[in-house]
Amino acid sequence: MQHFRKIETEQSLRDARWNAARRLDDCAAYMANEAQRMGALGFVFLSRPEHLLRGPSWLRGATSSVAAHYRYAREIMGITDRDQLYA
């Protein structure tokens, strides 16, 4: 039988982290991690050149959606603006 190395996908790694959660603290850490990951992917998505043609109202909506991911992650982790140096 052949064994394949490094065949894990990003989805399977996330599933493994979720299945390893045993307490509510683990679930909160997982959700905060996912919210930050989606926020980071959103900022990369917004910087693509084809979105320059969409207009300012689309950009405001998309930016607020990405910021909401970070806000949700900070809410889960209990981080306030005073806790962060850059805020």
PDB file of C-alpha atoms in Angstrom:
ATOM      1  CA  MET A   1       0.000   0.000   0.000  1.00  0.00           C
ATOM      2  CA  GLN A   2       1.348   3.410  -0.985  1.00  0.00           C
ATOM      3  CA  HIS A   3       1.412   6.290   1.448  1.00  0.00           C
ATOM      4  CA  PHE A   4       1.123   9.793   0.109  1.00  0.00           C
ATOM      5  CA  ARG A   5       2.921  12.588   1.915  1.00  0.00           C
ATOM      6  CA  LYS A   6       1.577  16.084   2.391  1.00  0.00           C
ATOM      7  CA  ILE A   7      -1.826  15.445   0.856  1.00  0.00           C
ATOM      8  CA  GLU A   8      -3.623  17.554   3.455  1.00  0.00           C
ATOM      9  CA  THR A   9      -5.692  20.369   2.044  1.00  0.00           C
ATOM     10  CA  GLU A  10      -6.485  23.613   3.821  1.00  0.00           C
ATOM     11  CA  GLN A  11     -10.041  22.361   4.368  1.00  0.00           C
ATOM     12  CA  SER A  12      -8.885  19.092   5.926  1.00  0.00           C
ATOM     13  CA  LEU A  13      -6.484  20.932   8.225  1.00  0.00           C
ATOM     14  CA  ARG A  14      -9.315  23.232   9.361  1.00  0.00           C
ATOM     15  CA  ASP A  15     -11.557  20.221   9.898  1.00  0.00           C
ATOM     16  CA  ALA A  16      -8.867  18.573  11.994  1.00  0.00           C
ATOM     17  CA  ARG A  17      -8.509  21.693  14.144  1.00  0.00           C
ATOM     18  CA  TRP A  18     -12.284  21.898  14.567  1.00  0.00           C
ATOM     19  CA  ASN A  19     -12.589  18.211  15.469  1.00  0.00           C
ATOM     20  CA  ALA A  20      -9.792  18.627  18.019  1.00  0.00           C
ATOM     21  CA  ALA A  21     -11.799  21.285  19.885  1.00  0.00           C
ATOM     22  CA  ARG A  22     -12.991  19.904  23.198  1.00  0.00           C
ATOM     23  CA  ARG A  23     -14.124  22.948  25.181  1.00  0.00           C
ATOM     24  CA  LEU A  24     -15.786  26.266  24.423  1.00  0.00           C
ATOM     25  CA  ASP A  25     -12.415  28.017  24.715  1.00  0.00           C
ATOM     26  CA  ASP A  26     -11.100  25.819  21.917  1.00  0.00           C
ATOM     27  CA  CYS A  27     -14.118  26.672  19.777  1.00  0.00           C
ATOM     28  CA  ALA A  28     -13.658  30.401  20.425  1.00  0.00           C
ATOM     29  CA  ALA A  29      -9.976  30.194  19.470  1.00  0.00           C
ATOM     30  CA  TYR A  30     -10.877  28.334  16.276  1.00  0.00           C
ATOM     31  CA  MET A  31     -13.547  30.862  15.319  1.00  0.00           C
ATOM     32  CA  ALA A  32     -11.207  33.797  16.019  1.00  0.00           C
ATOM     33  CA  ASN A  33      -8.533  32.183  13.871  1.00  0.00           C
ATOM     34  CA  GLU A  34     -10.973  31.633  11.015  1.00  0.00           C
ATOM     35  CA  ALA A  35     -12.332  35.186  11.231  1.00  0.00           C
ATOM     36  CA  GLN A  36      -8.820  36.617  11.051  1.00  0.00           C
ATOM     37  CA  ARG A  37      -7.954  34.329   8.149  1.00  0.00           C
ATOM     38  CA  MET A  38     -11.038  35.397   6.208  1.00  0.00           C
ATOM     39  CA  GLY A  39     -10.294  39.047   6.920  1.00  0.00           C
ATOM     40  CA  ALA A  40      -6.747  38.660   5.609  1.00  0.00           C
ATOM     41  CA  LEU A  41      -7.999  36.917   2.479  1.00  0.00           C
ATOM     42  CA  GLY A  42     -10.546  39.700   2.031  1.00  0.00           C
ATOM     43  CA  PHE A  43      -7.888  42.408   2.058  1.00  0.00           C
ATOM     44  CA  VAL A  44      -5.889  40.491  -0.554  1.00  0.00           C
ATOM     45  CA  PHE A  45      -9.086  40.155  -2.621  1.00  0.00           C
ATOM     46  CA  LEU A  46      -9.745  43.901  -2.417  1.00  0.00           C
ATOM     47  CA  SER A  47      -6.284  44.779  -3.680  1.00  0.00           C
ATOM     48  CA  ARG A  48      -6.789  42.971  -6.975  1.00  0.00           C
ATOM     49  CA  PRO A  49      -6.625  45.373  -9.959  1.00  0.00           C
ATOM     50  CA  GLU A  50      -9.973  44.424 -11.478  1.00  0.00           C
ATOM     51  CA  HIS A  51     -11.781  45.873  -8.467  1.00  0.00           C
ATOM     52  CA  LEU A  52     -10.654  49.394  -9.318  1.00  0.00           C
ATOM     53  CA  LEU A  53     -13.485  49.489 -11.866  1.00  0.00           C
ATOM     54  CA  ARG A  54     -16.267  48.624  -9.438  1.00  0.00           C
ATOM     55  CA  GLY A  55     -16.676  52.034  -7.870  1.00  0.00           C
ATOM     56  CA  PRO A  56     -16.540  53.612  -4.443  1.00  0.00           C
ATOM     57  CA  SER A  57     -19.825  52.258  -3.059  1.00  0.00           C
ATOM     58  CA  TRP A  58     -18.804  48.652  -3.765  1.00  0.00           C
ATOM     59  CA  LEU A  59     -15.402  49.292  -2.201  1.00  0.00           C
ATOM     60  CA  ARG A  60     -16.979  50.775   0.965  1.00  0.00           C
ATOM     61  CA  GLY A  61     -19.250  47.750   1.337  1.00  0.00           C
ATOM     62  CA  ALA A  62     -16.495  45.233   0.701  1.00  0.00           C
ATOM     63  CA  THR A  63     -14.116  47.016   3.088  1.00  0.00           C
ATOM     64  CA  SER A  64     -16.715  47.102   5.855  1.00  0.00           C
ATOM     65  CA  SER A  65     -17.362  43.387   5.347  1.00  0.00           C
ATOM     66  CA  VAL A  66     -13.662  42.606   5.709  1.00  0.00           C
ATOM     67  CA  ALA A  67     -13.396  44.852   8.773  1.00  0.00           C
ATOM     68  CA  ALA A  68     -16.353  43.002  10.295  1.00  0.00           C
ATOM     69  CA  HIS A  69     -14.355  39.754  10.190  1.00  0.00           C
ATOM     70  CA  TYR A  70     -11.583  41.357  12.218  1.00  0.00           C
ATOM     71  CA  ARG A  71     -14.083  42.974  14.599  1.00  0.00           C
ATOM     72  CA  TYR A  72     -15.723  39.590  15.161  1.00  0.00           C
ATOM     73  CA  ALA A  73     -12.345  37.962  15.868  1.00  0.00           C
ATOM     74  CA  ARG A  74     -11.446  40.698  18.347  1.00  0.00           C
ATOM     75  CA  GLU A  75     -14.835  40.320  20.026  1.00  0.00           C
ATOM     76  CA  ILE A  76     -14.320  36.571  20.443  1.00  0.00           C
ATOM     77  CA  MET A  77     -10.848  37.055  21.872  1.00  0.00           C
ATOM     78  CA  GLY A  78     -11.967  39.853  24.173  1.00  0.00           C
ATOM     79  CA  ILE A  79      -9.558  42.422  22.717  1.00  0.00           C
ATOM     80  CA  THR A  80     -10.484  46.080  23.024  1.00  0.00           C
ATOM     81  CA  ASP A  81      -9.026  49.111  21.264  1.00  0.00           C
ATOM     82  CA  ARG A  82      -7.063  49.985  24.406  1.00  0.00           C
ATOM     83  CA  ASP A  83      -5.374  46.568  24.306  1.00  0.00           C
ATOM     84  CA  GLN A  84      -3.894  47.179  20.882  1.00  0.00           C
ATOM     85  CA  LEU A  85      -1.043  49.573  20.283  1.00  0.00           C
ATOM     86  CA  TYR A  86      -2.011  50.424  16.710  1.00  0.00           C
ATOM     87  CA  ALA A  87      -5.677  51.192  17.467  1.00  0.00           C
TER      88      ALA A  87
END
